[in-house]
Tab-separated table of C-alpha atoms in Angstrom:
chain	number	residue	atom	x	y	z
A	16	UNK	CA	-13.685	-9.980	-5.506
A	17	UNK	CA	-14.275	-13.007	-3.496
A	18	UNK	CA	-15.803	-13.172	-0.200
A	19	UNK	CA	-13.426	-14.047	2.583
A	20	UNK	CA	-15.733	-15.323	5.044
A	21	UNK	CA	-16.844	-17.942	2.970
A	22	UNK	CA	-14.550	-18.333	0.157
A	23	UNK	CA	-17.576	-17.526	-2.711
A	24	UNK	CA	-17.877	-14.325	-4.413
A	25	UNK	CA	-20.741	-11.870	-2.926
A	26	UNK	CA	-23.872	-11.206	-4.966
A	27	UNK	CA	-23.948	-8.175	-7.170
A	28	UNK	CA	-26.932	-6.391	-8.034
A	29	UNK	CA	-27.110	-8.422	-11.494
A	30	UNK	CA	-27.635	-11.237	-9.293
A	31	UNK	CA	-30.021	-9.739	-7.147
A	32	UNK	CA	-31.911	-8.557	-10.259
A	33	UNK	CA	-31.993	-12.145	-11.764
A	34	UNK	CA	-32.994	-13.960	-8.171
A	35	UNK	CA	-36.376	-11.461	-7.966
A	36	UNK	CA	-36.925	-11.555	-11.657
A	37	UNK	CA	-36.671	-7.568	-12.358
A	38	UNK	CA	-34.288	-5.443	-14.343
A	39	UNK	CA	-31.346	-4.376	-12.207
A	40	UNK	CA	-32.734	-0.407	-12.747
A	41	UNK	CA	-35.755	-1.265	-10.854
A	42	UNK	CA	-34.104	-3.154	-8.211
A	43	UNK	CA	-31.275	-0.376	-7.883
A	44	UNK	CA	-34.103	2.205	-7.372
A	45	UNK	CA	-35.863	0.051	-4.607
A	46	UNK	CA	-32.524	-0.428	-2.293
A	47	UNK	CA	-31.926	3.150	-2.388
A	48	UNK	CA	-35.416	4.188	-1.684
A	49	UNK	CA	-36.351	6.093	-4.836
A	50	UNK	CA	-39.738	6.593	-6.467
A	51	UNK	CA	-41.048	4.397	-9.509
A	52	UNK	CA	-41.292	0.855	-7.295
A	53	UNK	CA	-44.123	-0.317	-5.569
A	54	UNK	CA	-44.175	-0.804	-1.784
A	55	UNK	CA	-44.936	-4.219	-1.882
A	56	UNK	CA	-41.869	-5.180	-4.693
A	57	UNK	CA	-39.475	-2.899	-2.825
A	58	UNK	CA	-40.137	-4.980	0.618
A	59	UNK	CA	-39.285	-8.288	-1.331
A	60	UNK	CA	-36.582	-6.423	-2.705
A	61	UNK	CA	-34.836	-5.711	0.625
A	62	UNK	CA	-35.622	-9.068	1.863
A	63	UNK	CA	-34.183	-10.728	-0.348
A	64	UNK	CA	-31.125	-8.555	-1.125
A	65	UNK	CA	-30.753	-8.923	3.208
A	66	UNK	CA	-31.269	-12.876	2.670
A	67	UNK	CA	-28.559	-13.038	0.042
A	68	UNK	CA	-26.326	-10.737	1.779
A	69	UNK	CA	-25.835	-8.254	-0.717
A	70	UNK	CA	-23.648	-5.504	-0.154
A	71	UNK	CA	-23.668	-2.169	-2.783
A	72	UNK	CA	-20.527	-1.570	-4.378
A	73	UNK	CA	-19.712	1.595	-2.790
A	74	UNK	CA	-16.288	1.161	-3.474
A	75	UNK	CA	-16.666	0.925	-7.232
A	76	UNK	CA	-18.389	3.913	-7.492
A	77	UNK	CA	-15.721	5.831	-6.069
A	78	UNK	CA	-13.250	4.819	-8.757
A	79	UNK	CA	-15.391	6.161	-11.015
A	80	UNK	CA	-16.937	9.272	-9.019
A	81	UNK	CA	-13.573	9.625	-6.810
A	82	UNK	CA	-13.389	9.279	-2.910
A	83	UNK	CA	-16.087	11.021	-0.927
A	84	UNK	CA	-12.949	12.041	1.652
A	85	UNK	CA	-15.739	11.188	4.331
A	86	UNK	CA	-15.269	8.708	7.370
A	87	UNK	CA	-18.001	7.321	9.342
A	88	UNK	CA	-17.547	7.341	13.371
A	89	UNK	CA	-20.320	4.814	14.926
A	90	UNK	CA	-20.608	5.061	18.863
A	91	UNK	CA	-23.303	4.794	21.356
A	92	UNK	CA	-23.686	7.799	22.681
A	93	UNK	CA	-21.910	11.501	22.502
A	94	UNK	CA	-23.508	12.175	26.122
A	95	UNK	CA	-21.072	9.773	27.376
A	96	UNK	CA	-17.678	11.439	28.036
A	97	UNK	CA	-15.318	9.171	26.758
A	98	UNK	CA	-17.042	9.192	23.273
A	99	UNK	CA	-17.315	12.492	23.424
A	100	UNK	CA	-14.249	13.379	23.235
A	101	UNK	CA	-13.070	10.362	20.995
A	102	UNK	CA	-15.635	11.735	18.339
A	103	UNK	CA	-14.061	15.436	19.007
A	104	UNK	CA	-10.444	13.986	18.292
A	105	UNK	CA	-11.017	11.681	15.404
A	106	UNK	CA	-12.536	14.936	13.916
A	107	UNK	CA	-9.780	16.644	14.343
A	108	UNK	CA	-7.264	14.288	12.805
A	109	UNK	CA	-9.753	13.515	9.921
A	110	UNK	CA	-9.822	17.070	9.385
A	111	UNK	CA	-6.030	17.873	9.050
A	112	UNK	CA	-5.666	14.993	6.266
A	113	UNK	CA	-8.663	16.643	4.334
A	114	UNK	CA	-11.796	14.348	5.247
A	115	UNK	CA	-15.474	14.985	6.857
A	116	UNK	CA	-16.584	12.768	9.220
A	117	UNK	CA	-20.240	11.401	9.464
A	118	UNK	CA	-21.430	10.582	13.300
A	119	UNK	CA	-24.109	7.678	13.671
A	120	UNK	CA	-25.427	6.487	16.712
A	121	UNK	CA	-26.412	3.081	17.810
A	122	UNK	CA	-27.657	3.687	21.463
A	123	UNK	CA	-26.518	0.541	22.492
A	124	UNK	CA	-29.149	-1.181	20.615
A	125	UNK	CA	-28.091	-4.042	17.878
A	126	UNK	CA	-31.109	-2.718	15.681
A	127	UNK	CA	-29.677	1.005	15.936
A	128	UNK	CA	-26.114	-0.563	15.339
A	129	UNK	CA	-27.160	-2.414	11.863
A	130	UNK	CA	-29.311	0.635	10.598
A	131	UNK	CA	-26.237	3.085	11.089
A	132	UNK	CA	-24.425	0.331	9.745
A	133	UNK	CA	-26.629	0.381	6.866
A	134	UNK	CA	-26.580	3.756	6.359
A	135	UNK	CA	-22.664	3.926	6.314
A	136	UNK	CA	-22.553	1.477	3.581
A	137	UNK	CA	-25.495	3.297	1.533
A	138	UNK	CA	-22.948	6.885	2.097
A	139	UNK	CA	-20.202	5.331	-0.202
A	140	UNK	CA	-18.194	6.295	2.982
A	141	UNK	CA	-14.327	5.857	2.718
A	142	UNK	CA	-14.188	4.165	5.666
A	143	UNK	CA	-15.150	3.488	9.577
A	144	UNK	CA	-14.354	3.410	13.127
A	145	UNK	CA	-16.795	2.168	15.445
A	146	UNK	CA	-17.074	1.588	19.185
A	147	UNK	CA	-19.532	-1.730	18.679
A	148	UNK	CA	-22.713	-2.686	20.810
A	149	UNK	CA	-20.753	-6.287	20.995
A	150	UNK	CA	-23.802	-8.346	20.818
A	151	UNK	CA	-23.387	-10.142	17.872
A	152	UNK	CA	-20.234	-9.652	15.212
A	153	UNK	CA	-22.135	-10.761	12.103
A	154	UNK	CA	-23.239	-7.027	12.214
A	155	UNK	CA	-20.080	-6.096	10.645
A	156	UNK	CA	-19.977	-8.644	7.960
A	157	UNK	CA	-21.598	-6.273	5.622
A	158	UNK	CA	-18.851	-3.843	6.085
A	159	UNK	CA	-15.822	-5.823	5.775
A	160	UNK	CA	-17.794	-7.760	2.119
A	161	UNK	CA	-18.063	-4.142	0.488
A	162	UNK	CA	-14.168	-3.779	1.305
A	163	UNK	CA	-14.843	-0.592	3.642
A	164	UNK	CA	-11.846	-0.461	6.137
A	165	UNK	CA	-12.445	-0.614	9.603
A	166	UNK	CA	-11.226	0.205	12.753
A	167	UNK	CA	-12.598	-0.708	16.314
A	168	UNK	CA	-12.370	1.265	19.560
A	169	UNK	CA	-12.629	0.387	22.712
A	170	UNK	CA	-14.873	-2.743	22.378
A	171	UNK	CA	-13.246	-5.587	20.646
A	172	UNK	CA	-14.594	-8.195	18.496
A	173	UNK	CA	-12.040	-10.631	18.078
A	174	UNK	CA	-13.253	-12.760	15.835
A	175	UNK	CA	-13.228	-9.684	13.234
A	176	UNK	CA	-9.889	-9.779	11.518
A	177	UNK	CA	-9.792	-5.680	12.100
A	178	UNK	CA	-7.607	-3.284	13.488
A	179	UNK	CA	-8.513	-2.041	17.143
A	180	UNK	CA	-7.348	0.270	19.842
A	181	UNK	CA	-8.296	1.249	23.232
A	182	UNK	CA	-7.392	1.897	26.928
A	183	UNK	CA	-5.345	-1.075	28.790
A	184	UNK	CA	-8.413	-1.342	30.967
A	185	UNK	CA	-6.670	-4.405	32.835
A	186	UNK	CA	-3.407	-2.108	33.124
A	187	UNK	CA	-5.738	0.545	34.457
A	188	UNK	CA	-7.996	-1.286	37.439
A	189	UNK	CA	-4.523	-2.821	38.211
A	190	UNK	CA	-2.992	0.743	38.476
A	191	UNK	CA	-5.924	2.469	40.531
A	192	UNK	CA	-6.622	-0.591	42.772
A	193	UNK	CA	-2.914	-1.152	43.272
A	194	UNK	CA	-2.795	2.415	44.533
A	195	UNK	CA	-5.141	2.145	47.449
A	196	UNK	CA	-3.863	-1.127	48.693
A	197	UNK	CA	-0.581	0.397	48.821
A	198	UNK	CA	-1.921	3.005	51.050
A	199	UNK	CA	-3.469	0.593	53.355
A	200	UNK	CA	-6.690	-0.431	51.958
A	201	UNK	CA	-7.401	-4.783	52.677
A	202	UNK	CA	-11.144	-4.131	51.620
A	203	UNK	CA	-12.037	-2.578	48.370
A	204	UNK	CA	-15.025	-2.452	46.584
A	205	UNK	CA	-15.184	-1.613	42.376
A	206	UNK	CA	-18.474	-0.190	41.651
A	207	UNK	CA	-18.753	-0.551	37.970
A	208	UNK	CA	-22.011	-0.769	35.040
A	209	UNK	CA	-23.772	-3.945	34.504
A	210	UNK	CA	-23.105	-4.182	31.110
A	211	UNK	CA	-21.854	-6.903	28.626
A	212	UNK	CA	-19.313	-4.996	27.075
A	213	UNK	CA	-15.390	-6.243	27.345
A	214	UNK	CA	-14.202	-2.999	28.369
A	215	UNK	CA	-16.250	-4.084	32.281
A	216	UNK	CA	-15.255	-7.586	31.960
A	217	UNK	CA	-11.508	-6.519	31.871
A	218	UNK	CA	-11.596	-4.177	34.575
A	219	UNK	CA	-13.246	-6.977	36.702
A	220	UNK	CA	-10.263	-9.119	35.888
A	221	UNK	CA	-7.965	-7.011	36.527
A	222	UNK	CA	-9.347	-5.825	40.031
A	223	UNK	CA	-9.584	-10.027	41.217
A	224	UNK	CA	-6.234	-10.544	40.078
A	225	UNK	CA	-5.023	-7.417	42.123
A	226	UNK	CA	-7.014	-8.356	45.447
A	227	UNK	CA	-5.291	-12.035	44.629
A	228	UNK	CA	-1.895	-10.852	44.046
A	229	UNK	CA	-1.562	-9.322	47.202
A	230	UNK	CA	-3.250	-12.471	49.017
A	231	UNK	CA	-6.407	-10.820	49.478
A	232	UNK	CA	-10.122	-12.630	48.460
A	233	UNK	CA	-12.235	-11.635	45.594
A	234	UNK	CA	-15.598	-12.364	46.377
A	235	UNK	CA	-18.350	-10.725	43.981
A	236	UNK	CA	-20.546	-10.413	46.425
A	237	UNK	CA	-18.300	-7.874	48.881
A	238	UNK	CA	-16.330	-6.538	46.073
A	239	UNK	CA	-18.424	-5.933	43.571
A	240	UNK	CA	-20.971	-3.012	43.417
A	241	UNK	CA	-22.771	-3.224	39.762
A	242	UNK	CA	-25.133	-0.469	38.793
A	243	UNK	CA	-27.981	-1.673	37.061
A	244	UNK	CA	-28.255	-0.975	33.259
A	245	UNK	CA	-30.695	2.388	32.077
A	246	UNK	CA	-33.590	1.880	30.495
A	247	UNK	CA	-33.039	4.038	27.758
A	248	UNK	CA	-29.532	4.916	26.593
A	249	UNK	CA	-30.763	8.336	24.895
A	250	UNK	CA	-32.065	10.122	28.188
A	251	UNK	CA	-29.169	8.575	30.707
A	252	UNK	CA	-26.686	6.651	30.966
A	253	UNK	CA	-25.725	3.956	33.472
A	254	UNK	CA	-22.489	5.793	34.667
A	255	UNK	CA	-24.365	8.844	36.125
A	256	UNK	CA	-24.093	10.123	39.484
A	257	UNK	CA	-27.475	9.443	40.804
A	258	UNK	CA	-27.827	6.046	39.316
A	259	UNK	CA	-23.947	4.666	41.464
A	260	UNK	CA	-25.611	7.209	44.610
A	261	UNK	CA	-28.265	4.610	44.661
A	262	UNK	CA	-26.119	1.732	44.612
A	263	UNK	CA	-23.677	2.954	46.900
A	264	UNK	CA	-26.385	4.152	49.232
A	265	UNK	CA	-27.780	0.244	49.031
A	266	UNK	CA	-24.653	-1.135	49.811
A	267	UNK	CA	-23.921	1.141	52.817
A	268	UNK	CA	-27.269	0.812	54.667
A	269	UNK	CA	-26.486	-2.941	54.303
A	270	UNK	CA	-23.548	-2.629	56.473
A	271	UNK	CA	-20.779	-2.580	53.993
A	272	UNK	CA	-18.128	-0.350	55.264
A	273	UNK	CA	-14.771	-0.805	53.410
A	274	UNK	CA	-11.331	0.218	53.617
A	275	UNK	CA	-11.889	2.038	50.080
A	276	UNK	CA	-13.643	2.122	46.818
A	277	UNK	CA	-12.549	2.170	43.521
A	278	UNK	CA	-14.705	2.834	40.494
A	279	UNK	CA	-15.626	2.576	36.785
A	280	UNK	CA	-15.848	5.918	36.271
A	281	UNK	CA	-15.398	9.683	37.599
A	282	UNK	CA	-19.377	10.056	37.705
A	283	UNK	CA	-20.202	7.301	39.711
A	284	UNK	CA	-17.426	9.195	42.799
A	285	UNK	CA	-20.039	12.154	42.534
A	286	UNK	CA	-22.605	9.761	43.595
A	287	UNK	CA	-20.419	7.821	45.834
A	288	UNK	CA	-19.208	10.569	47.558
A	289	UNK	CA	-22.532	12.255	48.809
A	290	UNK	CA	-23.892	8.597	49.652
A	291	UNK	CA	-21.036	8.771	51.763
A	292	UNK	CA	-21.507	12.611	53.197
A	293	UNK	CA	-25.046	11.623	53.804
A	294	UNK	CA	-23.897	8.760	56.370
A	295	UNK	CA	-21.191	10.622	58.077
A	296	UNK	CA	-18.418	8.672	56.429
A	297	UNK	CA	-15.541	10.907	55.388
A	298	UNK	CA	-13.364	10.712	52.964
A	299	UNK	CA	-10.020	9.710	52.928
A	300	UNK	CA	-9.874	9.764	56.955
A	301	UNK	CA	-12.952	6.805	56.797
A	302	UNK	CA	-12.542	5.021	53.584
A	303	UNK	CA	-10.514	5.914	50.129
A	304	UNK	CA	-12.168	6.560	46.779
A	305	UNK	CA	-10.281	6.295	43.612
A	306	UNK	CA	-11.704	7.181	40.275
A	307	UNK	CA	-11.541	6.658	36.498
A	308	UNK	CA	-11.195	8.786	33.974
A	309	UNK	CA	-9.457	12.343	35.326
A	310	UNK	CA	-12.607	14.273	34.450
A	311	UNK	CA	-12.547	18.021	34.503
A	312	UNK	CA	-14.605	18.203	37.322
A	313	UNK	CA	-12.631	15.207	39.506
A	314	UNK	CA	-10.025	18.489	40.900
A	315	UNK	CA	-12.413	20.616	42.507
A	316	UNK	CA	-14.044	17.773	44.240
A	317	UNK	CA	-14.204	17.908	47.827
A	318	UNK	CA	-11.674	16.113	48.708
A	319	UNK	CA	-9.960	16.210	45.233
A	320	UNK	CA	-10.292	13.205	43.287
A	321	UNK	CA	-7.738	10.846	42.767
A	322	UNK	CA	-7.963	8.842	39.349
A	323	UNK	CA	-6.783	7.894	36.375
A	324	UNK	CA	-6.007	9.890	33.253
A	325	UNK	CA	-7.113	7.321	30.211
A	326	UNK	CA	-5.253	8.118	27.001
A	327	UNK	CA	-8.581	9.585	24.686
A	328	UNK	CA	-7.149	11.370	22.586
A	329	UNK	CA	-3.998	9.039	21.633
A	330	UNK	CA	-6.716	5.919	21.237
A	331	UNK	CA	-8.359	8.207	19.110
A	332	UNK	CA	-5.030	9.533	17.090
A	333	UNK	CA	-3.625	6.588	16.217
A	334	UNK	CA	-7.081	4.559	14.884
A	335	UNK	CA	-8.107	7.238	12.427
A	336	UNK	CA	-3.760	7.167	11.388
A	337	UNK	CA	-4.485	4.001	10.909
A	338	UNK	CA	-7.818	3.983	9.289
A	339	UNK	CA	-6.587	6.961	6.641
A	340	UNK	CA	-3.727	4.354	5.886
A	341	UNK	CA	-5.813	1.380	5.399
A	342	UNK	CA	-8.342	3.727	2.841
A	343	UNK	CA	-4.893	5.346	1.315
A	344	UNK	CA	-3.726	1.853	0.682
A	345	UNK	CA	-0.381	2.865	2.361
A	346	UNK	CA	-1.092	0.368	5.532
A	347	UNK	CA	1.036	-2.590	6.360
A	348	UNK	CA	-0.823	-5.805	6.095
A	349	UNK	CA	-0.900	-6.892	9.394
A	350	UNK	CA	-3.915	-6.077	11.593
A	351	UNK	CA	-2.842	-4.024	14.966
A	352	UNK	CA	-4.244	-4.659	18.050
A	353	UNK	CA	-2.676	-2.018	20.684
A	354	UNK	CA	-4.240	-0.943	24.140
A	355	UNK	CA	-2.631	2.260	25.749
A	356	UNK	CA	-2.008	1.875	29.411
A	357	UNK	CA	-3.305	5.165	31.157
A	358	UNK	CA	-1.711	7.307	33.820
A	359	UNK	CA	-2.332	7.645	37.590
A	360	UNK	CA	-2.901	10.751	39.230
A	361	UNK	CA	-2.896	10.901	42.955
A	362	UNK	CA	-4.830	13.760	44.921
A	363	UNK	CA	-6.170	13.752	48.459
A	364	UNK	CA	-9.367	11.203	48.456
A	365	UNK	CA	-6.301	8.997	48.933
A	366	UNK	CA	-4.240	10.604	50.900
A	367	UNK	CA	-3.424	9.134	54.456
């Protein structure tokens, strides 16, 4: 097998063995942690197998052991609602065609990201989909060298040659911002998370170039309400209530009093909507609110939430389709990039 990323084949454990100057048995025991190897050999061993860029064979042992019918799912965080329920239908589908799935977490940390990487490639897993921390690509070299398919979610890496699906976020903002200028609104404000990921970046582009279509300014500092990153991503996370209540609150005591809001999620209208009970500002009568994400909860809001139903479940259908294809070697060649645009649903906190 040759190494696509650099046109050279990728060391094999022979190699490794010959580079440290030990028999391939003891350097096979020190990679996967077993006794026999002392502490100080089995640190050089890792280093250098991680200089090198080694990679087990995990595929090779399945043609001789057969396929673990086990897929990994790498996310962030299960607390968070979207991956939640991506993990819940990925599952599901998995389970139908016969295959476990193993959860890792990353946290939104690159470190987390490479160990669970590291620990999907130690599994011998059949294959992986991944929602990625998007800080740096190289993560997933690894993966892609041992021949493990992959699938992204929602994040893209487009410099990865991989298959990926997700929400039309653009589509979306365009949808829910559309829908509150059409009722009137000339000054709308997106609170979304501070966060580098490309889901926020596209949401932000498509919410200027709606403002711009219909001749109206996009100024970041009016329209734009971010709420400040968590400091740890396993107690909260950025899109809770009380974290956009405290932005929202900020913004209002400044003065800011738009025509409506529209927001990054269904959790941060929670926190948005008793920043705006607290000042007497009523909702849709004062200013619209328009959500994202059609929550459970978003109908028995008072008023009842308007927002946007995002397609979870078919994101999450059609990558693990496609990643049982790509491990059942019945996949077309060509990678598939496909965002599903979501669906608009209109109650009274825009009503007018």
């Amino acid at each position: 097998m040759v190494d696509a990323t650099n046109g050279r084949r990728p060391p094999t454990l022979h190699d490794l063995a010959r580079v440290v100057g030990l028999t391939a048995n003891t350097v096979s025991r020190a990679l996967n942690d077993r006794p026999g190897v002392n502490p100080t050999t089995r640190a050089l061993i890792k280093a250098e197998a991680e200089r090198l860029g080694y990679v087990p064979n995990v595929h090779a042992r399945s043609l001789v052991l057969g396929s673990r019918k086990t897929i990994g799912v790498i996310v962030a965080n299960i607390s968070n609602p979207f991956f939640s329920d991506l993990v819940s239908e990925v599952e599901f589908q998995a389970e139908q065609a016969g295959y476990t799935v193993l959860l890792l977490l990353s946290y939104e940390s690159a470190d987390r990201e490479r160990e669970a990487i590291g620990r999907a490639l130690r599994s011998g897993l059949d294959g992986l989909i991944a929602a990625p921390v998007q800080e740096r690509s190289d993560a997933w070299t690894p993966v892609i060298r041992a021949g493990i398919p992959l699938v992204l979610v929602s994040r893209e890496l487009p410099e990865l040659s991989v298959d990926f699906y997700s929400t039309d976020n653009e589509a979306g903002i365009e949808l829910t911002t559309e829908a509150v200028l059409a009722r009137g609104a000339r000054d709308v404000v997106l609170i979304d998370e501070d966060m580098p990921f490309s889901t926020i970046r596209l949401r932000i582009e498509g919410f200027r170039r709606s403002l711009e279509a219909r001749g109206l300014p996009f100024d970041p500092r009016l329209n734009l309400a971010l709420v400040p990153p968590p400091r740890s991503f396993r107690v909260s996370q950025s899109w809770h209530a009380d974290d956009a209540h405290r932005v929202a609150s900020d913004l209002l005591d400044r003065g800011r009093r738009p025509d409506a809001f529209v927001v990054g999620d269904d959790y941060y209208a929670l926190g948005l909507y008793r920043a705006l009970r607290e000042r007497g500002i009523r909702v849709p009568d004062d200013v619209m609110v328009m959500g994202w994400g059609n929550h459970p909860f978003t109908r028995f809001m008072d008023p009842p939430l308007s927002t946007l139903l995002l397609p979870f479940q078919e994101v999450a259908r059609r990558a693990t389709s496609r990643l049982l294809d790509r491990i059942q070697h019945t996949a077309d060649p060509e990678i598939v990039t496909e965002r599903i645009v979501p669906e608009l649903v209109i109650r009274a906190s825009t009503s007018r």
